[in-house]
Coordinates of C-alpha atoms in Angstrom, one line a residue:
M744 CA 38.5 4.3 28.1
K745 CA 36.8 6.2 25.2
K746 CA 33.8 4.5 23.7
I747 CA 34.0 5.0 19.9
R748 CA 30.6 5.2 18.2
F749 CA 30.0 3.8 14.8
M750 CA 27.6 3.9 11.9
D751 CA 26.7 0.6 10.3
T752 CA 27.1 1.0 6.5
S753 CA 25.9 -2.5 5.6
F754 CA 22.7 -1.4 4.1
R755 CA 24.0 1.4 1.8
D756 CA 27.7 1.5 1.2
G757 CA 28.1 -2.2 2.0
F758 CA 25.6 -3.0 -0.8
Q759 CA 27.1 -0.4 -3.1
S760 CA 30.7 -1.4 -2.6
V761 CA 30.3 -5.2 -2.6
I762 CA 27.4 -5.9 -5.0
G763 CA 27.0 -2.7 -6.9
A764 CA 24.0 -1.6 -4.8
R765 CA 21.7 -4.2 -6.5
V766 CA 19.7 -5.7 -3.8
I767 CA 15.9 -5.9 -3.2
T768 CA 14.7 -4.3 0.0
A769 CA 12.5 -7.1 1.3
D770 CA 15.5 -9.5 1.2
F771 CA 17.5 -7.6 3.8
I772 CA 14.8 -6.4 6.2
P773 CA 15.3 -9.4 8.5
A774 CA 19.0 -8.5 8.8
M775 CA 18.2 -4.9 9.6
Q776 CA 15.8 -6.0 12.3
A777 CA 18.6 -8.2 13.7
A778 CA 21.1 -5.3 13.6
V779 CA 18.7 -3.1 15.7
E780 CA 18.1 -6.0 18.1
A781 CA 21.9 -6.3 18.5
G782 CA 22.0 -2.7 19.7
I783 CA 23.0 -0.9 16.5
D784 CA 21.3 2.5 16.5
H785 CA 22.9 4.3 13.5
L786 CA 22.4 2.9 10.1
E787 CA 23.2 4.2 6.6
I788 CA 20.3 3.2 4.4
G789 CA 20.2 5.2 1.2
G790 CA 21.5 7.9 -1.0
G791 CA 24.5 7.4 -3.2
A792 CA 23.9 4.7 -5.8
R793 CA 21.2 3.2 -3.5
F794 CA 18.8 5.8 -4.7
Q795 CA 19.0 5.0 -8.4
S796 CA 19.7 1.3 -8.1
P797 CA 16.2 0.3 -6.9
F798 CA 14.7 2.0 -10.0
F799 CA 17.4 0.7 -12.4
Y800 CA 18.0 -2.8 -11.2
C801 CA 15.6 -3.9 -8.6
G802 CA 12.2 -3.0 -10.0
E803 CA 11.2 -1.0 -6.9
D804 CA 10.8 2.7 -5.8
A805 CA 13.6 4.0 -3.6
F806 CA 11.0 6.1 -1.6
D807 CA 9.0 2.9 -0.9
S808 CA 12.2 1.3 0.3
M809 CA 13.0 4.2 2.7
D810 CA 9.4 4.0 4.1
L811 CA 9.7 0.3 4.7
I812 CA 13.1 0.7 6.4
R813 CA 11.7 3.4 8.8
K814 CA 8.7 1.2 9.6
T815 CA 11.0 -1.7 10.3
V816 CA 13.5 0.0 12.7
G817 CA 11.0 2.3 14.5
P818 CA 11.2 6.0 15.3
D819 CA 14.4 6.1 17.4
I820 CA 17.1 4.8 15.1
N821 CA 19.3 7.3 13.3
L822 CA 18.8 6.6 9.6
Q823 CA 21.4 8.3 7.4
T824 CA 21.8 8.8 3.7
L825 CA 24.5 10.1 1.4
A826 CA 24.2 13.2 -0.8
R827 CA 26.7 14.5 -3.4
G828 CA 26.5 18.3 -2.8
I829 CA 24.6 19.9 -5.7
N830 CA 24.1 16.5 -7.4
V831 CA 22.2 15.3 -4.3
V832 CA 21.5 11.7 -5.4
G833 CA 21.2 12.5 -9.1
L834 CA 23.1 11.3 -12.2
S835 CA 24.1 15.0 -12.8
S836 CA 24.2 18.2 -10.9
Q837 CA 20.8 19.8 -10.1
S838 CA 19.1 23.2 -9.9
S839 CA 18.3 24.9 -6.6
D840 CA 14.6 23.8 -6.4
I841 CA 15.5 20.1 -6.9
I842 CA 18.3 20.4 -4.3
D843 CA 15.8 21.7 -1.7
L844 CA 13.3 19.1 -2.7
H845 CA 15.8 16.4 -2.0
A846 CA 16.1 17.4 1.7
K847 CA 12.3 17.9 2.0
L848 CA 11.5 14.5 0.6
F849 CA 14.2 12.5 2.5
K850 CA 12.9 14.1 5.7
K851 CA 9.4 13.1 4.7
H852 CA 10.4 9.5 4.1
G853 CA 12.1 8.9 7.4
V854 CA 15.7 10.0 7.1
T855 CA 17.3 11.8 10.1
T856 CA 20.8 12.6 8.9
I857 CA 22.3 13.5 5.5
R858 CA 26.0 13.3 4.9
N859 CA 26.8 16.0 2.3
F860 CA 30.0 15.9 0.3
D861 CA 31.5 17.4 -2.8
A862 CA 34.2 15.4 -4.7
L863 CA 36.1 18.6 -5.6
N864 CA 36.0 20.0 -2.1
D865 CA 34.6 23.1 -3.6
V866 CA 32.8 24.7 -0.7
R867 CA 30.4 26.5 -3.0
N868 CA 28.9 23.1 -3.8
L869 CA 28.3 22.4 -0.1
E870 CA 26.8 25.8 0.7
Y871 CA 23.3 25.7 -0.6
S872 CA 22.8 21.9 -0.4
G873 CA 24.0 21.9 3.2
R874 CA 21.7 24.8 4.2
C875 CA 18.8 23.0 2.6
V876 CA 19.5 19.9 4.8
Y877 CA 19.8 22.0 7.9
N878 CA 16.8 24.2 7.2
N879 CA 14.5 21.2 6.5
G880 CA 15.2 19.9 10.1
L881 CA 17.7 17.2 9.3
Q882 CA 21.0 16.6 10.9
H883 CA 23.6 18.0 8.5
Q884 CA 27.0 16.1 8.4
V885 CA 29.4 18.2 6.3
V886 CA 32.2 16.3 4.5
I887 CA 35.7 16.8 3.4
T888 CA 36.8 14.2 0.9
L889 CA 40.2 12.4 1.1
M890 CA 42.3 10.5 -1.3
G891 CA 45.9 9.2 -1.4
L892 CA 48.0 10.4 -4.3
P893 CA 50.0 7.9 -6.4
P894 CA 53.8 8.4 -6.2
G895 CA 55.4 10.9 -8.5
M896 CA 52.4 13.2 -8.9
S897 CA 53.1 16.8 -10.0
D898 CA 51.0 18.4 -7.2
T899 CA 51.0 17.2 -3.6
Y900 CA 49.1 20.0 -1.9
A901 CA 45.7 18.9 -3.3
H902 CA 45.5 15.9 -1.0
S903 CA 47.6 17.0 2.0
A904 CA 46.5 17.5 5.6
K905 CA 46.9 21.2 5.1
F906 CA 44.6 21.2 2.0
Y907 CA 41.9 19.4 4.0
C908 CA 42.2 21.7 7.0
D909 CA 42.2 24.7 4.7
T910 CA 38.9 23.5 3.3
L911 CA 37.5 23.2 6.9
E912 CA 38.6 26.7 7.6
Q913 CA 36.7 27.9 4.5
I914 CA 33.6 26.0 5.6
L915 CA 33.7 27.8 9.0
E916 CA 34.4 31.2 7.4
N917 CA 31.3 30.8 5.2
K918 CA 29.3 30.1 8.4
L919 CA 27.8 26.9 6.9
P920 CA 25.7 25.2 9.7
F921 CA 26.5 21.6 10.4
H922 CA 26.0 19.1 13.2
S923 CA 29.0 16.9 12.6
L924 CA 32.0 16.7 10.4
C925 CA 33.1 13.6 8.3
F926 CA 36.4 12.9 6.6
K927 CA 35.5 10.6 3.7
D928 CA 38.0 8.4 1.9
A929 CA 36.0 6.5 -0.7
S930 CA 39.0 4.9 -2.3
G931 CA 40.7 3.8 0.9
T932 CA 44.0 5.2 -0.2
C933 CA 44.7 8.1 2.2
P934 CA 47.7 7.0 4.3
P935 CA 47.1 6.7 8.1
S936 CA 49.7 9.4 8.7
I937 CA 47.7 12.0 6.8
V938 CA 44.4 10.8 8.3
G939 CA 45.9 11.3 11.8
A940 CA 47.4 14.7 11.0
T941 CA 44.2 15.9 9.4
I942 CA 41.9 14.9 12.2
K943 CA 44.3 16.2 14.9
R944 CA 44.4 19.6 13.3
A945 CA 40.7 19.6 12.5
R946 CA 39.9 18.9 16.2
E947 CA 42.0 22.0 17.1
I948 CA 40.2 24.1 14.5
L949 CA 36.8 23.1 15.7
D950 CA 37.6 23.6 19.4
A951 CA 39.0 27.1 18.6
A952 CA 35.7 27.9 16.7
G953 CA 33.6 27.0 19.8
L954 CA 32.6 23.6 18.4
K955 CA 34.1 21.3 21.0
D956 CA 31.0 19.1 21.0
C957 CA 31.0 18.7 17.2
P958 CA 31.6 15.0 16.5
I959 CA 34.3 14.0 13.9
E960 CA 33.5 10.9 11.9
M961 CA 36.0 8.9 9.7
H962 CA 35.0 6.9 6.6
T963 CA 37.3 4.7 4.6
H964 CA 37.3 1.4 2.7
D965 CA 39.4 -1.7 3.0
T966 CA 40.2 -2.0 -0.7
A967 CA 43.9 -1.4 -0.2
D968 CA 44.0 -3.2 3.2
M969 CA 44.6 0.0 5.2
S970 CA 41.3 0.6 6.9
V971 CA 41.9 -0.6 10.4
S972 CA 45.2 1.3 10.5
C973 CA 43.4 4.4 9.3
Y974 CA 40.7 4.1 11.9
M975 CA 43.3 3.6 14.7
A976 CA 45.1 6.8 13.5
A977 CA 41.7 8.6 13.4
V978 CA 40.6 7.8 16.9
E979 CA 44.0 8.4 18.3
A980 CA 43.8 11.9 16.7
G981 CA 40.4 12.6 18.2
A982 CA 37.7 11.1 15.9
D983 CA 34.5 10.1 17.7
I984 CA 32.7 8.0 15.2
I985 CA 33.9 5.5 12.5
D986 CA 32.0 3.7 9.7
L987 CA 31.8 -0.1 10.0
S988 CA 29.9 -2.9 8.2
M989 CA 28.8 -6.5 8.8
T990 CA 29.7 -9.6 6.9
P991 CA 29.1 -10.4 4.1
M992 CA 29.2 -6.7 3.2
S993 CA 32.4 -6.0 5.1
G994 CA 36.0 -6.0 4.1
G995 CA 37.5 -5.8 0.6
T996 CA 35.8 -2.9 -1.2
G997 CA 33.6 -2.2 1.9
Q998 CA 34.3 -1.0 5.4
P999 CA 35.9 -3.1 8.2
D1000 CA 33.7 -5.5 10.0
V1001 CA 32.2 -4.4 13.4
L1002 CA 33.7 -7.4 15.1
S1003 CA 37.1 -6.9 13.5
M1004 CA 37.3 -3.4 14.8
W1005 CA 36.0 -4.4 18.2
H1006 CA 38.9 -6.9 18.3
A1007 CA 41.5 -4.4 17.1
F1008 CA 40.6 -2.1 20.0
K1009 CA 41.5 -4.7 22.6
G1010 CA 44.4 -3.5 24.8
T1011 CA 44.0 0.1 23.7
N1012 CA 42.3 3.1 25.3
F1013 CA 39.3 2.7 22.9
T1014 CA 36.4 0.3 22.6
L1015 CA 33.2 -0.3 20.7
D1016 CA 30.2 -0.5 23.0
V1017 CA 28.7 -3.7 21.5
D1018 CA 27.8 -7.2 22.7
Y1019 CA 29.8 -9.3 20.3
Q1020 CA 27.5 -12.3 20.7
K1021 CA 24.5 -10.2 19.5
I1022 CA 26.6 -8.9 16.6
L1023 CA 27.6 -12.4 15.7
K1024 CA 23.9 -13.4 15.6
A1025 CA 23.0 -10.4 13.4
E1026 CA 25.8 -11.2 11.0
E1027 CA 24.5 -14.8 10.8
V1028 CA 21.1 -13.5 9.8
F1029 CA 22.6 -11.1 7.3
E1030 CA 24.7 -13.8 5.7
E1031 CA 21.5 -15.9 5.3
C1032 CA 19.6 -13.0 3.8
M1033 CA 22.4 -12.4 1.3
S1034 CA 23.1 -16.0 0.5
K1035 CA 21.2 -15.9 -2.8
Y1036 CA 23.2 -12.9 -4.2
M1037 CA 26.3 -13.3 -6.2
L1038 CA 29.3 -11.7 -4.5
P1039 CA 31.8 -10.6 -7.1
P1040 CA 35.3 -12.0 -6.2
E1041 CA 36.9 -8.6 -6.8
A1042 CA 34.7 -7.1 -4.0
K1043 CA 36.3 -9.4 -1.3
A1044 CA 39.9 -9.0 -2.4
T1045 CA 42.7 -6.7 -1.4
N1046 CA 43.6 -4.6 -4.4
P1047 CA 46.9 -2.6 -3.9
L1048 CA 46.6 -1.2 -7.4
V1049 CA 44.0 1.4 -6.1
T1050 CA 46.9 3.1 -4.3
L1051 CA 48.3 3.8 -7.8
S1052 CA 45.0 4.5 -9.5
P1053 CA 42.5 5.5 -6.8
L1054 CA 39.1 3.9 -7.4
P1055 CA 36.4 3.9 -4.7
G1056 CA 35.0 0.7 -3.4
G1057 CA 31.5 1.7 -4.3
A1058 CA 32.6 2.6 -7.9
L1059 CA 34.8 -0.5 -8.3
T1060 CA 32.1 -3.0 -8.0
A1061 CA 29.4 -0.8 -9.6
N1062 CA 31.7 -0.5 -12.6
T1063 CA 32.7 -4.2 -12.7
Q1064 CA 29.0 -5.1 -12.5
M1065 CA 28.3 -2.8 -15.5
M1066 CA 31.3 -4.2 -17.4
R1067 CA 29.8 -7.7 -16.8
D1068 CA 26.5 -6.4 -18.2
N1069 CA 28.3 -5.1 -21.3
N1070 CA 30.6 -8.1 -21.8
C1071 CA 33.8 -6.2 -21.3
L1072 CA 35.1 -7.1 -17.8
H1073 CA 38.4 -8.2 -19.4
L1074 CA 39.2 -4.5 -19.9
F1075 CA 39.0 -3.7 -16.2
P1076 CA 42.8 -4.0 -15.4
D1077 CA 43.6 -1.7 -18.4
V1078 CA 41.0 0.9 -17.3
V1079 CA 42.3 1.0 -13.8
K1080 CA 45.9 1.6 -15.0
A1081 CA 44.6 4.4 -17.3
M1082 CA 43.0 6.2 -14.4
R1083 CA 46.3 7.5 -13.0
E1084 CA 46.9 9.8 -15.9
V1085 CA 43.2 10.8 -16.0
V1086 CA 43.3 11.8 -12.3
E1087 CA 46.5 13.8 -12.7
R1088 CA 45.6 15.7 -15.9
G1089 CA 42.0 16.3 -14.6
G1090 CA 43.0 18.4 -11.6
F1091 CA 43.2 15.9 -8.7
G1092 CA 39.5 15.9 -7.7
T1093 CA 38.8 13.3 -5.1
S1094 CA 38.0 9.9 -6.6
V1095 CA 34.5 9.6 -5.2
T1096 CA 31.1 9.8 -7.0
P1097 CA 30.5 11.5 -9.4
I1098 CA 34.2 12.4 -10.1
S1099 CA 35.3 8.8 -9.8
Q1100 CA 32.8 7.9 -12.4
F1101 CA 34.1 10.7 -14.7
Y1102 CA 37.6 9.3 -14.2
F1103 CA 36.5 5.8 -14.9
Q1104 CA 34.5 6.8 -18.0
Q1105 CA 37.5 8.8 -19.4
A1106 CA 39.9 5.9 -18.7
F1107 CA 37.4 3.5 -20.3
A1108 CA 37.2 5.7 -23.4
N1109 CA 41.0 6.0 -23.5
V1110 CA 41.3 2.2 -23.5
T1111 CA 38.6 1.4 -25.9
Q1112 CA 38.9 4.4 -28.4
G1113 CA 42.5 5.5 -28.0
P1114 CA 44.2 7.9 -25.5
W1115 CA 42.3 11.2 -25.5
K1116 CA 40.6 10.6 -28.8
K1117 CA 37.3 11.2 -27.1
I1118 CA 36.7 13.5 -24.1
T1119 CA 33.7 12.1 -22.2
D1120 CA 30.9 14.5 -21.3
G1121 CA 31.4 14.4 -17.5
Y1122 CA 35.2 14.5 -17.5
G1123 CA 35.2 17.3 -20.1
K1124 CA 32.7 19.4 -18.2
M1125 CA 34.7 18.9 -15.0
V1126 CA 38.0 20.1 -16.4
L1127 CA 36.1 23.1 -18.0
G1128 CA 34.7 24.1 -14.5
Y1129 CA 31.0 23.2 -14.9
F1130 CA 31.0 21.2 -11.7
G1131 CA 33.2 23.5 -9.7
R1132 CA 36.8 24.2 -9.0
T1133 CA 39.2 21.3 -9.1
P1134 CA 41.8 21.2 -6.3
S1135 CA 44.5 21.9 -8.9
K1136 CA 44.3 23.4 -12.4
P1137 CA 43.7 20.7 -15.0
D1138 CA 46.2 20.2 -17.8
P1139 CA 45.7 23.0 -20.3
E1140 CA 46.0 20.6 -23.3
I1141 CA 43.1 18.5 -21.9
V1142 CA 41.0 21.7 -21.2
K1143 CA 41.6 22.7 -24.9
L1144 CA 40.5 19.3 -26.1
A1145 CA 37.4 19.3 -23.9
S1146 CA 36.4 22.7 -25.1
Q1147 CA 36.8 21.7 -28.8
Q1148 CA 35.0 18.4 -28.5
L1149 CA 32.2 19.6 -26.3
G1150 CA 31.8 23.0 -27.8
L1151 CA 31.9 24.7 -24.4
E1152 CA 34.1 27.4 -23.0
P1153 CA 35.8 27.1 -19.6
T1154 CA 33.9 28.7 -16.8
T1155 CA 34.4 29.9 -13.2
E1156 CA 30.7 30.5 -12.5
D1157 CA 29.0 28.8 -9.5
P1158 CA 27.7 25.5 -10.9
R1159 CA 24.4 25.7 -9.1
L1160 CA 23.7 29.1 -10.6
L1161 CA 24.6 27.7 -14.0
N1162 CA 22.1 24.9 -13.5
D1163 CA 19.4 27.4 -12.5
K1164 CA 19.7 29.0 -15.9
N1165 CA 19.3 25.7 -17.7
P1166 CA 15.8 25.3 -19.0
K1167 CA 16.1 21.5 -19.0
L1168 CA 16.7 21.3 -15.3
G1169 CA 14.4 21.9 -12.4
V1170 CA 10.9 21.3 -11.1
A1171 CA 9.1 23.0 -14.0
F1172 CA 10.9 21.0 -16.7
C1173 CA 10.3 17.7 -14.9
T1174 CA 6.6 18.6 -14.3
K1175 CA 6.3 19.2 -18.0
Q1176 CA 7.8 15.7 -18.8
L1177 CA 5.3 14.1 -16.4
E1178 CA 2.4 15.9 -18.0
E1179 CA 3.5 14.9 -21.5
N1180 CA 3.6 11.3 -20.5
K1181 CA 0.3 11.5 -18.6
L1182 CA 1.9 10.6 -15.3
P1183 CA 0.8 11.8 -11.8
I1184 CA 2.3 15.1 -10.8
T1185 CA 3.8 14.4 -7.3
E1186 CA 6.9 15.8 -5.7
E1187 CA 8.4 12.3 -5.6
N1188 CA 7.8 11.8 -9.3
I1189 CA 9.3 15.2 -10.1
F1190 CA 12.4 14.2 -8.1
I1191 CA 12.6 10.8 -9.7
V1192 CA 12.6 12.3 -13.2
A1193 CA 15.2 15.0 -12.2
T1194 CA 17.6 12.5 -10.6
C1195 CA 17.1 9.4 -12.7
E1196 CA 16.4 11.1 -16.0
E1197 CA 15.2 8.7 -18.9
K1198 CA 15.4 5.6 -16.8
G1199 CA 13.4 7.3 -14.0
L1200 CA 10.7 8.3 -16.5
A1201 CA 10.7 4.7 -17.9
F1202 CA 10.2 3.3 -14.4
L1203 CA 7.2 5.6 -13.8
K1204 CA 5.8 4.5 -17.1
G1205 CA 5.9 0.9 -15.9
A1206 CA 9.4 -0.4 -16.7
R1207 CA 10.6 -2.8 -14.0
P1208 CA 14.1 -3.9 -14.9
M1209 CA 15.7 -6.6 -12.8
G1210 CA 19.5 -6.5 -12.8
C1211 CA 20.3 -8.2 -9.5
R1212 CA 22.9 -10.9 -9.9
M1213 CA 21.8 -14.1 -8.1
V1214 CA 23.9 -17.2 -7.4
A1215 CA 21.2 -19.3 -9.2
D1216 CA 21.5 -17.2 -12.3
E1217 CA 25.3 -17.5 -12.3
K1218 CA 25.1 -21.3 -12.0
K1219 CA 22.7 -21.5 -15.0
T1220 CA 25.4 -19.9 -17.2
E1221 CA 28.1 -22.4 -16.2
T1222 CA 29.1 -24.7 -19.0
P1223 CA 28.0 -28.3 -18.2
K1224 CA 30.8 -30.8 -17.9
E1225 CA 31.0 -33.2 -20.9
A1226 CA 29.8 -36.7 -20.2
P1227 CA 32.5 -39.4 -20.4
K1228 CA 32.9 -40.6 -23.9
K1229 CA 33.3 -44.1 -25.2
E1230 CA 36.5 -44.4 -27.1
D1231 CA 35.3 -46.4 -30.0
K1232 CA 32.1 -45.4 -31.7
A1233 CA 32.0 -41.9 -30.2
M1234 CA 35.5 -41.2 -31.5
S1235 CA 34.7 -42.6 -34.9
A1236 CA 31.5 -40.5 -35.2
S1237 CA 33.1 -37.3 -34.0
S1238 CA 36.1 -37.7 -36.4
S1239 CA 33.8 -37.7 -39.4
A1240 CA 31.9 -34.6 -38.5
P1241 CA 33.0 -30.9 -38.5
S1242 CA 34.0 -29.5 -35.1
S1243 CA 34.2 -26.1 -33.5
Y1244 CA 36.6 -24.9 -30.8
T1245 CA 37.4 -21.8 -28.9
V1246 CA 41.2 -21.3 -28.7
V1247 CA 42.9 -18.6 -26.5
V1248 CA 46.1 -17.1 -27.9
N1249 CA 47.9 -14.4 -26.0
G1250 CA 44.8 -13.7 -24.0
K1251 CA 42.5 -13.4 -27.0
A1252 CA 39.8 -15.9 -27.9
Y1253 CA 39.2 -17.2 -31.4
H1254 CA 36.5 -19.4 -32.8
V1255 CA 38.0 -22.2 -35.0
D1256 CA 36.0 -24.5 -37.3
V1257 CA 37.8 -27.8 -38.2
M1258 CA 36.8 -30.2 -41.0
P1259 CA 37.9 -33.9 -40.9
S1260 CA 40.4 -35.1 -43.5
A1261 CA 41.4 -38.4 -44.8
A1262 CA 42.3 -41.1 -42.4
G1263 CA 45.7 -40.4 -40.9
A1264 CA 45.9 -36.9 -42.3
A1265 CA 45.8 -33.7 -40.2
P1266 CA 42.3 -32.1 -39.9
V1267 CA 41.7 -28.9 -42.0
V1268 CA 41.1 -25.6 -40.3
T1269 CA 38.3 -23.9 -42.3
N1270 CA 37.5 -20.8 -40.4
V1271 CA 39.2 -18.6 -37.7
Q1272 CA 37.3 -15.6 -36.2
P1273 CA 38.1 -13.6 -33.1
V1274 CA 35.4 -13.8 -30.4
A1275 CA 34.5 -11.6 -27.5
A1276 CA 34.7 -12.5 -23.9
A1277 CA 32.0 -14.9 -22.6
P1278 CA 28.7 -13.1 -22.3
A1279 CA 27.4 -12.0 -18.9
P1280 CA 24.2 -13.6 -17.8
A1281 CA 22.3 -10.3 -17.9
A1282 CA 22.2 -10.1 -21.7
A1283 CA 23.7 -11.8 -24.7
P1284 CA 25.4 -9.8 -27.4
A1285 CA 23.4 -8.9 -30.4
P1286 CA 24.4 -11.1 -33.3
A1287 CA 26.9 -9.5 -35.7
A1288 CA 25.4 -8.8 -39.1
A1289 CA 27.1 -9.4 -42.4
P1290 CA 28.0 -6.2 -44.3
A1291 CA 25.6 -5.2 -47.0
P1292 CA 27.1 -5.4 -50.5
G1293 CA 28.4 -2.0 -51.5
G1294 CA 27.3 -0.5 -48.2
T1295 CA 29.3 1.3 -45.5
D1296 CA 29.4 -0.5 -42.3
I1297 CA 28.9 1.5 -39.1
P1298 CA 30.7 -0.2 -36.1
A1299 CA 30.1 0.4 -32.4
P1300 CA 33.1 2.4 -31.1
M1301 CA 33.0 0.6 -27.7
P1302 CA 31.1 -2.1 -25.8
G1303 CA 27.7 -1.1 -24.5
T1304 CA 23.9 -1.5 -24.4
V1305 CA 21.7 0.0 -27.1
L1306 CA 19.8 2.8 -25.4
R1307 CA 18.0 4.3 -28.4
V1308 CA 17.8 3.6 -32.1
E1309 CA 17.3 7.0 -33.7
A1310 CA 17.4 6.0 -37.4
S1311 CA 15.3 3.6 -39.5
V1312 CA 15.9 1.5 -42.6
G1313 CA 15.2 3.6 -45.7
Q1314 CA 15.9 6.9 -44.0
A1315 CA 18.2 9.4 -45.8
V1316 CA 21.1 10.5 -43.5
K1317 CA 24.0 12.9 -43.8
R1318 CA 27.5 12.4 -42.4
G1319 CA 27.4 13.2 -38.7
D1320 CA 23.7 12.4 -38.2
N1321 CA 22.9 10.3 -35.1
L1322 CA 22.0 6.7 -35.9
I1323 CA 22.1 4.8 -32.5
V1324 CA 22.9 5.7 -28.9
I1325 CA 24.6 3.1 -26.7
E1326 CA 25.2 3.3 -23.0
A1327 CA 28.2 2.0 -21.1
M1328 CA 29.5 2.8 -17.6
K1329 CA 26.6 5.4 -17.1
M1330 CA 27.9 7.2 -20.2
E1331 CA 26.0 7.7 -23.5
Q1332 CA 27.8 7.3 -26.8
E1333 CA 26.3 8.5 -30.0
I1334 CA 27.0 6.4 -33.1
K1335 CA 26.9 8.7 -36.1
A1336 CA 26.7 8.2 -39.9
T1337 CA 30.2 8.4 -41.4
V1338 CA 28.9 9.0 -45.0
D1339 CA 25.9 10.5 -46.7
G1340 CA 23.4 8.0 -47.9
T1341 CA 20.3 5.8 -47.1
V1342 CA 20.2 3.5 -44.1
S1343 CA 20.0 0.0 -45.6
A1344 CA 20.2 -2.0 -42.3
I1345 CA 19.9 -1.5 -38.6
T1346 CA 21.3 -4.7 -37.0
V1347 CA 20.5 -4.0 -33.3
N1348 CA 17.5 -3.3 -31.2
Q1349 CA 17.0 -1.3 -28.0
G1350 CA 18.4 -3.2 -25.1
D1351 CA 20.8 -5.3 -27.1
T1352 CA 24.4 -5.7 -25.8
V1353 CA 27.0 -4.9 -28.5
E1354 CA 30.7 -5.4 -28.7
S1355 CA 33.4 -2.9 -29.7
G1356 CA 33.6 -3.0 -33.5
Q1357 CA 30.3 -4.8 -34.0
I1358 CA 28.4 -3.6 -37.1
V1359 CA 25.3 -1.9 -35.8
A1360 CA 24.1 -0.2 -39.1
V1361 CA 24.8 -0.1 -42.8
I1362 CA 24.5 2.9 -45.0
G1363 CA 24.0 2.2 -48.8

């Protein structure tokens, strides 16, 4: 009987996929201790969104978190993190010196293994980043990313077993050093048949290359309810390691539970070498640790729609949490549906960060601003080649639109070498930013500025935002039930006073004011106004301002949070000048003047949440 090893993803991908990576380190340390006591010796603990999230939402330093985790588990546990090729753990792709600094710092702060992937499966993006991991003395796990294609797609090679194995052959031809190989399906949409065929052929390729001892690891998500089937196909084809999680961070958008997989292996030639009673105890501790965190319902549900519009578990809840922040969660079904076209016309890059975020941002823009009216920065640069080669050629019409809107020409140059030429990337630029802000010059601070950009700099200057969603906070926002009314005097009093109601018609909410009329007559409706979805607890929308007489209203083109106010009242502006920058879905949107004139009103402040169409400025 073959013992299948596993990595426990609870403390990185579990957090990212189920609660959008928003969890405070001290809250889960007891669960991590319990996992180690239960015999789990391989833990995923950082990278991915769990590098930025501590800075953005938890008020803590990710490096401090890594140090505490290593101190907690001791020296012998394999601590693994996730890196996105030349993005490493950044919001955007990085220069060579930052890529090398990533490996150096993660080794310094207790990491032993780095899983290194590129969403486009462009081996150039794995080359330098992988060598940095290897040369800094870490275990390098090279990755080939998987995704299932929706029916009727124009190109089926891009995500076939042959495509994946051709990518492996290229990795070997380039002599990229690695200690293990992972096949990563972040959306949980690759069919078991393709998983099995891919791993079977990959095992043959590795054996022929003299790498018989190289472990193969399989990673998927349960979003589409196929994960156990995929893992069975993987181990039957020769996989040695699978990724599992513990409740409450298992299932749904996360990985299968350790105990579920242990049970599924009964009666087969495979087993997990665990003591189920100890795992049960660890899961009880974990559930207690996480009991104060709000678990989004979509994170624990099967979502077959992702097979038609592939969306990773980690991106699904991260995006729904951000949509809650921006009061636009009601748009989520439309955005998911719009992703299919975005994936196909964008060249079939694997739906995993950062490409999945580019897909979601473009689909969000298509829904909120009209199909292809705005090409978002990330998606546009992707189809133009600035992040590498897409598996298939993007739609020429989309490439043309991206070039026109972004003012960039298509390129085939190595993205890392392009980044090295960019004066606004790299150690020197980040050092200058620290100096200008009178902040300590450390390698950690340099890396934080490089990978977290403006928000990282704000953190170093003292900002400690708290965006974790707690059960207690959710309960505070619930509408209290009305107390029982006495029929007589209460009815009489209420009938003589104006009333306000929220009425939903065809899925849209309207605010209705009603004035009483003469006895026996129907009440009079005095005002009807459309209203937005109920606000999320994180921030209330900024109040809409009345238009200035004779002025030109400037509306927000989409929901978001005000990142910067770049104009001031009384300032002369010309058509096209930036007034305000809002952020939604990790995407900045400039709001520009539509006419020449003088700014007569700015109706929002930094940090305000705005709705699509809300007036944010007036030009007189």
